[in-house]
mmCIF file of C-alpha atoms in Angstrom:
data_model
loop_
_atom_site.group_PDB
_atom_site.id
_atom_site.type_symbol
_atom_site.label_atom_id
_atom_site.label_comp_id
_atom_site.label_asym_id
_atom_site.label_seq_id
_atom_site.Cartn_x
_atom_site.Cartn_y
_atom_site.Cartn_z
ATOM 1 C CA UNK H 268 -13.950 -3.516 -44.513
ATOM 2 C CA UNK H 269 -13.374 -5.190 -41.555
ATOM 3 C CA UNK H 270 -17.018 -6.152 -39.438
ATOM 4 C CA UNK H 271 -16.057 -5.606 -35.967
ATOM 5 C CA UNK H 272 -17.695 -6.854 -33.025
ATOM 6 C CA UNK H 273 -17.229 -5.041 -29.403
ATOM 7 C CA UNK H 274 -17.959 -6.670 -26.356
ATOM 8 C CA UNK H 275 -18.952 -4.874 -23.193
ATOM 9 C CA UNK H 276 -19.465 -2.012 -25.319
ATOM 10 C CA UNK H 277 -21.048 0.039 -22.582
ATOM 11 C CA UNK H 278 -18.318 0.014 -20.063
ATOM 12 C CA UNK H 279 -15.143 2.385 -20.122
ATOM 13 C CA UNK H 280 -13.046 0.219 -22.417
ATOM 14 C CA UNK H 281 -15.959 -0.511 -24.605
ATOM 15 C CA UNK H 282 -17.569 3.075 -25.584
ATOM 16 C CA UNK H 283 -13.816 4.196 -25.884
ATOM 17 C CA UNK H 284 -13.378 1.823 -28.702
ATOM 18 C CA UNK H 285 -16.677 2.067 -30.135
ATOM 19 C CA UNK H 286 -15.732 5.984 -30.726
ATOM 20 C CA UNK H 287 -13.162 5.258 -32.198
ATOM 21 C CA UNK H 288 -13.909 2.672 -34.481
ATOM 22 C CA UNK H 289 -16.450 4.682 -35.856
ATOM 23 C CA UNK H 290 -13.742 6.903 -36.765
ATOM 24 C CA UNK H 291 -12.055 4.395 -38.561
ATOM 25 C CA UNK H 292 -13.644 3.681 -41.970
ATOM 26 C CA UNK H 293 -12.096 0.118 -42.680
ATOM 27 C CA UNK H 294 -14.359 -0.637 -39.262
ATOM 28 C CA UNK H 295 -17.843 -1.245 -39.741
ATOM 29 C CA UNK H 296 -19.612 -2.283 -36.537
ATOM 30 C CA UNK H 297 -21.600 -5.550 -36.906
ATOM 31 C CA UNK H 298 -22.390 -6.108 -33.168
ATOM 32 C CA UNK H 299 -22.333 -4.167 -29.783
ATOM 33 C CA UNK H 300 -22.641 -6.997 -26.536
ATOM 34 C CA UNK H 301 -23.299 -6.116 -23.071
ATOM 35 C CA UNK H 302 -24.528 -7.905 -20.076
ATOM 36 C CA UNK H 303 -28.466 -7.836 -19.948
ATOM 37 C CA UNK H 304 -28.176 -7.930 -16.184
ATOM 38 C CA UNK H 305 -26.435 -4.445 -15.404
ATOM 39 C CA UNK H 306 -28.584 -2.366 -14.056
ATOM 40 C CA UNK H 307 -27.875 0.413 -16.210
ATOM 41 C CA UNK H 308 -27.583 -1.117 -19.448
ATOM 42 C CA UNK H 309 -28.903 0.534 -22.385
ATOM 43 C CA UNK H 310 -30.890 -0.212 -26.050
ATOM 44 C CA UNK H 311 -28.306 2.215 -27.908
ATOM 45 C CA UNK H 312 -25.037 2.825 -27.773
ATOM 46 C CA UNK H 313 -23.644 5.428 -30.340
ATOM 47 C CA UNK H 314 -27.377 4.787 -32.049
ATOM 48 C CA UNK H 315 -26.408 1.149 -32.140
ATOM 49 C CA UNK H 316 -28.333 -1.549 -31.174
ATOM 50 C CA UNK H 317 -26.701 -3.165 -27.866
ATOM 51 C CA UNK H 318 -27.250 -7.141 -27.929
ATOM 52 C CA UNK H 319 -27.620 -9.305 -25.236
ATOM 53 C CA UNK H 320 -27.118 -12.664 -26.719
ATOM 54 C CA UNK H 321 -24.097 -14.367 -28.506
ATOM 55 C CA UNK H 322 -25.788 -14.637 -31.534
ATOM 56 C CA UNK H 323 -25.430 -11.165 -32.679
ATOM 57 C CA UNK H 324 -21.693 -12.435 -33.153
ATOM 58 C CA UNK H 325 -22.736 -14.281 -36.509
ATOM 59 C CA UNK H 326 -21.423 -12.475 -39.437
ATOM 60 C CA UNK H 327 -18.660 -10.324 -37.653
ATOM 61 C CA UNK H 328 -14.816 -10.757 -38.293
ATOM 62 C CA UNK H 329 -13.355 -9.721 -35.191
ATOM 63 C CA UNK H 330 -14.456 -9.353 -31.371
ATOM 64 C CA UNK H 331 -12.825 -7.354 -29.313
ATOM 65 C CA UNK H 332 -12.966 -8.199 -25.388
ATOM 66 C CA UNK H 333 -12.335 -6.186 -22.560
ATOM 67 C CA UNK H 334 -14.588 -7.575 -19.992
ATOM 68 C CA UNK H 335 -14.096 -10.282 -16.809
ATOM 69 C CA UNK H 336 -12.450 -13.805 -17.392
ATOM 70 C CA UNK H 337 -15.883 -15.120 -17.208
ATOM 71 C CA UNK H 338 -17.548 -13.267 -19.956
ATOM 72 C CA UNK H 339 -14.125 -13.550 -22.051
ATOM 73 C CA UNK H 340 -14.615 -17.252 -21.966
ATOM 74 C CA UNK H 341 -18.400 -17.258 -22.786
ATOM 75 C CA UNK H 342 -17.825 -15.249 -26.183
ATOM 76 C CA UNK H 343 -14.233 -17.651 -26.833
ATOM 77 C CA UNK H 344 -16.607 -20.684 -27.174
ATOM 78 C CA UNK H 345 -19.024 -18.635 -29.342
ATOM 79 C CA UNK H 346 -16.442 -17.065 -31.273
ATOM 80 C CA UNK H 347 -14.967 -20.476 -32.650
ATOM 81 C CA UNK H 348 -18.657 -21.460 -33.250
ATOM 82 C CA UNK H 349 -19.012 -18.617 -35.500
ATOM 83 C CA UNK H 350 -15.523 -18.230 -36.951
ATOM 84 C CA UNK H 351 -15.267 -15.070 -35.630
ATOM 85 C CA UNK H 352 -10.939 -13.916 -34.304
ATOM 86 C CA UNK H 353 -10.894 -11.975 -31.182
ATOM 87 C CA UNK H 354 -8.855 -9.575 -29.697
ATOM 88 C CA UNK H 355 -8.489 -10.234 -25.694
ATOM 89 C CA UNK H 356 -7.458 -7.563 -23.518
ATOM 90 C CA UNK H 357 -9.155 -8.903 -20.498
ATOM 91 C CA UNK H 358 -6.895 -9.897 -17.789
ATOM 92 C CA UNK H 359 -6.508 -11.866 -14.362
ATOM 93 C CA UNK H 360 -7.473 -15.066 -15.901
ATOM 94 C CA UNK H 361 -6.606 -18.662 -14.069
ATOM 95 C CA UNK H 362 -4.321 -21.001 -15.899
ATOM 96 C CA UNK H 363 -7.030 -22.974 -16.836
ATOM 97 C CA UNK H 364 -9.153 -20.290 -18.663
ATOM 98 C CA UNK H 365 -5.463 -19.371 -20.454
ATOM 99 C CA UNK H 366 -5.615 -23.073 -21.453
ATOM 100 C CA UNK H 367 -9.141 -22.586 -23.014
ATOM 101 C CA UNK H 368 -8.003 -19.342 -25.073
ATOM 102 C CA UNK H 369 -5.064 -21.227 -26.547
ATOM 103 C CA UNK H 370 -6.614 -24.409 -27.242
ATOM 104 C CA UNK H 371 -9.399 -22.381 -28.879
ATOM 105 C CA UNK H 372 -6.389 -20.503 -31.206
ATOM 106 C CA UNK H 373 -6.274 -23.772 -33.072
ATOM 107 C CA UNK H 374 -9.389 -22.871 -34.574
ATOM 108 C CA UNK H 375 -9.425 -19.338 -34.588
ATOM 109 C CA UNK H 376 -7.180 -16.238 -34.405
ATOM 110 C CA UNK H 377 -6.711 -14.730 -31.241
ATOM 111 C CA UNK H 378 -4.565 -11.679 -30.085
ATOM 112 C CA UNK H 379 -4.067 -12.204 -26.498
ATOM 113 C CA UNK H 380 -2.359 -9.722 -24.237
ATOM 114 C CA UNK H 381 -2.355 -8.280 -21.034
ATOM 115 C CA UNK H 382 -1.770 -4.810 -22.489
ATOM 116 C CA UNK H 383 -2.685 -3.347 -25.653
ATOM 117 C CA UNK H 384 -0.698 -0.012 -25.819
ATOM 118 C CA UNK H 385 2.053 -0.021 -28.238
ATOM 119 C CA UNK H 386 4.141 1.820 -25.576
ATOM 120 C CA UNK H 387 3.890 -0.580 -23.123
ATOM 121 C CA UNK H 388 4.632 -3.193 -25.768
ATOM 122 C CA UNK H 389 7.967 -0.698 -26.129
ATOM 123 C CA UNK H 390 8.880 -1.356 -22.863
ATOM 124 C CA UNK H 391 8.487 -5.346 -22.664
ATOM 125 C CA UNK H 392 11.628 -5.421 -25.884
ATOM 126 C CA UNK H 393 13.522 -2.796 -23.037
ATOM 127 C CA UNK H 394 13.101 -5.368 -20.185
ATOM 128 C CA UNK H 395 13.727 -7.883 -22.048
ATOM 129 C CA UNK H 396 17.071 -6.197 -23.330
ATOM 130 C CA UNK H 397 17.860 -4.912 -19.519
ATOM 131 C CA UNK H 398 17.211 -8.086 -18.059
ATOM 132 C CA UNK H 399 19.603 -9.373 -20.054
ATOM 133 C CA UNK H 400 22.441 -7.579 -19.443
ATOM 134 C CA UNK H 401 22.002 -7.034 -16.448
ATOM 135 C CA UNK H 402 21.492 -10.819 -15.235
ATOM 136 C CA UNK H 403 21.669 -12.086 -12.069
ATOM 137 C CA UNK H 404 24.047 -9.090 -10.777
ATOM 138 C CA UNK H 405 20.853 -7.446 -9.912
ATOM 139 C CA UNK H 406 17.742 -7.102 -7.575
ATOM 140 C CA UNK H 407 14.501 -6.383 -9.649
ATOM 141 C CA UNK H 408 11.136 -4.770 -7.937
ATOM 142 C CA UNK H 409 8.495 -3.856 -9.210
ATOM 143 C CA UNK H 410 5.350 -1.344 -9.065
ATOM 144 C CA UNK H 411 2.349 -1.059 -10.243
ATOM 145 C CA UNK H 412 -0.548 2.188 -9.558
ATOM 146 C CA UNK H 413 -4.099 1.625 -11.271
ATOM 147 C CA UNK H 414 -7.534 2.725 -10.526
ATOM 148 C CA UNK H 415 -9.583 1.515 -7.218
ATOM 149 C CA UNK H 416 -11.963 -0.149 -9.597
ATOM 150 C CA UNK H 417 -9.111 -2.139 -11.176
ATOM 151 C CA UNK H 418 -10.087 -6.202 -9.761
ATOM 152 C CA UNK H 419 -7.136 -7.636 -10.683
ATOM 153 C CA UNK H 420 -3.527 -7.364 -8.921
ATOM 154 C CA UNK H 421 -0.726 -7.528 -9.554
ATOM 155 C CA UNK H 422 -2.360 -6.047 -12.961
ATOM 156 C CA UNK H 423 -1.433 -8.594 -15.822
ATOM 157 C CA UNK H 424 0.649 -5.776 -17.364
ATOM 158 C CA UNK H 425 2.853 -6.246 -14.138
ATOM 159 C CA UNK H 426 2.994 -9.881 -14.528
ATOM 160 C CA UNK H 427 4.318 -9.986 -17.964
ATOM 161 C CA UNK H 428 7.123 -7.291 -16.728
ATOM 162 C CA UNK H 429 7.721 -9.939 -14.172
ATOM 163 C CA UNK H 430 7.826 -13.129 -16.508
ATOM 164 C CA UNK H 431 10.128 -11.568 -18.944
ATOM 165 C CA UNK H 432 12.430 -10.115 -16.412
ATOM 166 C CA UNK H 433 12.934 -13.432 -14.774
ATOM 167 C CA UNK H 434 13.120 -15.093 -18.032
ATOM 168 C CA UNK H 435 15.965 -13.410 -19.447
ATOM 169 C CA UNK H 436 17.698 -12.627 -16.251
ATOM 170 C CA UNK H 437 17.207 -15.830 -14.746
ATOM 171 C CA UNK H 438 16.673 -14.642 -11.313
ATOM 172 C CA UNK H 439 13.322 -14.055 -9.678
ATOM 173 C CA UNK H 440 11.526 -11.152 -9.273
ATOM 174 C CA UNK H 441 12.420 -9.442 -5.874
ATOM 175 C CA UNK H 442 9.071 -7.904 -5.050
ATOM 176 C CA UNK H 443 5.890 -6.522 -6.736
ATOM 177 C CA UNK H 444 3.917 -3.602 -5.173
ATOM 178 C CA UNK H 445 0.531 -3.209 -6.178
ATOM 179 C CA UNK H 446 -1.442 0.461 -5.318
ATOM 180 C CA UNK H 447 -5.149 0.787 -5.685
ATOM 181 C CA UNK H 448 -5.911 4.649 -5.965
ATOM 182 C CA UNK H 449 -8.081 7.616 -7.447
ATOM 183 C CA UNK H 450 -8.465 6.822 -11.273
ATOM 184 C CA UNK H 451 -4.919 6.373 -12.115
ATOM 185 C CA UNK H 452 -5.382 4.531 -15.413
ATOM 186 C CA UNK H 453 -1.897 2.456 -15.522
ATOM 187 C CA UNK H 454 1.558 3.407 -14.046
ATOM 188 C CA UNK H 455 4.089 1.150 -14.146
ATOM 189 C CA UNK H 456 7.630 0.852 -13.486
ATOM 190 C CA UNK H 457 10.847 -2.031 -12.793
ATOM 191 C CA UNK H 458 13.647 -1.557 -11.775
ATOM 192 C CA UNK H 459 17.275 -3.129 -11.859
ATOM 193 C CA UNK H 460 19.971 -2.224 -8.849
ATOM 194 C CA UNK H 461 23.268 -3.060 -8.247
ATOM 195 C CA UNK H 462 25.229 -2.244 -5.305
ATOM 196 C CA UNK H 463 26.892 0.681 -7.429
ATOM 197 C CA UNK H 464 23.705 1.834 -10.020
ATOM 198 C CA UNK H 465 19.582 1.802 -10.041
ATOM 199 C CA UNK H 466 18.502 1.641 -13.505
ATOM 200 C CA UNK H 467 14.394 2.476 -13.786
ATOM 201 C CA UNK H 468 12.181 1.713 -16.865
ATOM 202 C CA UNK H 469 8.752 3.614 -16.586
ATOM 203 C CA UNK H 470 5.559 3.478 -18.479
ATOM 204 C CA UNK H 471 2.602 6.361 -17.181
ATOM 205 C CA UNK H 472 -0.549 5.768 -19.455
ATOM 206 C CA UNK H 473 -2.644 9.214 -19.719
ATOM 207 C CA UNK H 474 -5.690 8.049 -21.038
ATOM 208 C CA UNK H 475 -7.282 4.662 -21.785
ATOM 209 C CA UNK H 476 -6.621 5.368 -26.056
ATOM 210 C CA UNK H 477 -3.873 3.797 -25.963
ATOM 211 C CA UNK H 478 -5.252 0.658 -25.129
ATOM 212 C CA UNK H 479 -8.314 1.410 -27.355
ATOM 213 C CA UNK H 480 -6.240 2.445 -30.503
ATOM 214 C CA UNK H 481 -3.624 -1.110 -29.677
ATOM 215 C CA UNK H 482 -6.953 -3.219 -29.985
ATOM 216 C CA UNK H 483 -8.094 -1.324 -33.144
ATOM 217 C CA UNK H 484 -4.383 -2.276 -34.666
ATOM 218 C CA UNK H 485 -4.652 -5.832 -33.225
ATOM 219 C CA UNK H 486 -8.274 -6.411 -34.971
ATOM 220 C CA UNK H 487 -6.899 -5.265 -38.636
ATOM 221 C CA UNK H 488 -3.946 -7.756 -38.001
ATOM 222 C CA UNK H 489 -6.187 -10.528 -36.929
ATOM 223 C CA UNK H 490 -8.552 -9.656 -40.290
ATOM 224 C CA UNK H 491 -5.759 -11.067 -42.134
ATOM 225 C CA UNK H 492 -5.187 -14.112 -39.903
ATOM 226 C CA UNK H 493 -7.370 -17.351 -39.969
ATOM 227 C CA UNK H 494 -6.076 -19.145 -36.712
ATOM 228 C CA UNK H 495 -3.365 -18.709 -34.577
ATOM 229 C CA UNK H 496 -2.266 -17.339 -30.886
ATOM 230 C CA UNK H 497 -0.081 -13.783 -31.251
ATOM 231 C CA UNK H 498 0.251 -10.923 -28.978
ATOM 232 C CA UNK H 499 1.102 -7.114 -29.587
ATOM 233 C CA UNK H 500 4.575 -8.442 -29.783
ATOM 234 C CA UNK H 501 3.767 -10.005 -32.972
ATOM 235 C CA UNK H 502 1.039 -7.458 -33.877
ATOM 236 C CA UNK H 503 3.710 -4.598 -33.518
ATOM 237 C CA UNK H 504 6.699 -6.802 -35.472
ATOM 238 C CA UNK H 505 8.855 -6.171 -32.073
ATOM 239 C CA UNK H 506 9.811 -10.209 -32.002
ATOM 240 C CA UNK H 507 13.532 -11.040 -33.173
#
């Protein structure tokens, strides 16, 4: 059994994968964090106890983090305190904080990516297989749609489209559009065109489980890990 910890448990990311892990019966859920200064925080969640304070991490396994860089770096220090691996799905982080997280994987096991669905994780081994082939014989754009609540752009899902694109095509990244509308929860989608062809790869995410259910998957990988930095590329066995 695998005592999981879930951090910002009251947002939308966080009560998703609280649901879910309760579902799961190799989870048991040893702590529930939130911030004690939103103004709409509550005692229970799921008839859990929500903690305020770090220390409810002692005893857990794994954390799982979907919150701001800020937080994300608060529970990475208390995390290698405690021996507890996390799972990081947080994004827009500085290179500095990035620094932090993988100087802090030499003491603990961390899953760190800037998108947890194994779809999306699909499409990175596709760009990486258009790019290429495709080389420097063509212009790539991107786009990007998320939510107005999204902070963050370009989204860090968009970046890493962006960084392996450029990596195996060796040519930059023409241009990357970034929308802010509704409650879109993720759309993304690069392209590759040629004077003679357009060739599109898209990603639409319908609800937020698969980001939820890619965090559950990283957490049981990282329950067999005791330090280390790995992504859903490794998580997934999509690596060559």
């Amino acid at each position: 059994m695998i005592k999981l910890a879930i951090s910002g448990c009251q947002g939308r990311m966080g009560q998703r994968i609280t649901e879910l892990a309760l579902y799961d019966k190799i989870f048991k859920i040893s702590a529930l964090l939130e911030n004690k200064n939103r103004p709409d925080v509550l005692l229970l969640s799921q008839n859990i106890p929500v903690n305020f304070e770090d220390t409810a991490l002692k005893g857990s396994d794994v954390l799982i983090e979907f919150t701001t860089p800020e937080a994300t770096i608060a529970h990475l220090k208390s995390c290698q305190k405690y021996g507890v691996n996390m799972v990081i799905g947080t994004t827009g982080f500085t290179r500095a904080q990035i620094t932090q997280i993988k100087k802090a994987s030499s003491k603990i096991a961390i899953v760190f990516s800037s998108n947890m669905s194994v779809g999306v994780n699909l499409v990175f081994g596709l760009i990486r297989q258009a790019a290429q082939i495709t080389g420097r014989d063509y212009a790539i754009t991107l786009s990007e749609t998320h939510h107005v609540h999204k902070k963050d752009a370009p989204s860090g899902t968009a970046k890493t489209m962006a960084e392996l694109a450029e990596q195996y095509a060796k040519t930059m990244v023409k241009d990357i559009e970034s929308i802010r509308e509704g409650e879109v929860i993720g759309d993304h989608t690069i392209t590759f065109e040629s004077p003679v062809d357009l060739i599109s790869i898209h990603h639409h995410a319908k609800t937020r489980d698969i980001f939820a259910q890619g965090s559950l998957v990283a957490a049981k990988f990282l329950s067999k890990k005791k330090k280390g930095l790995f992504d859903m590329q490794d998580v997934l066995g999509l690596k060559k």
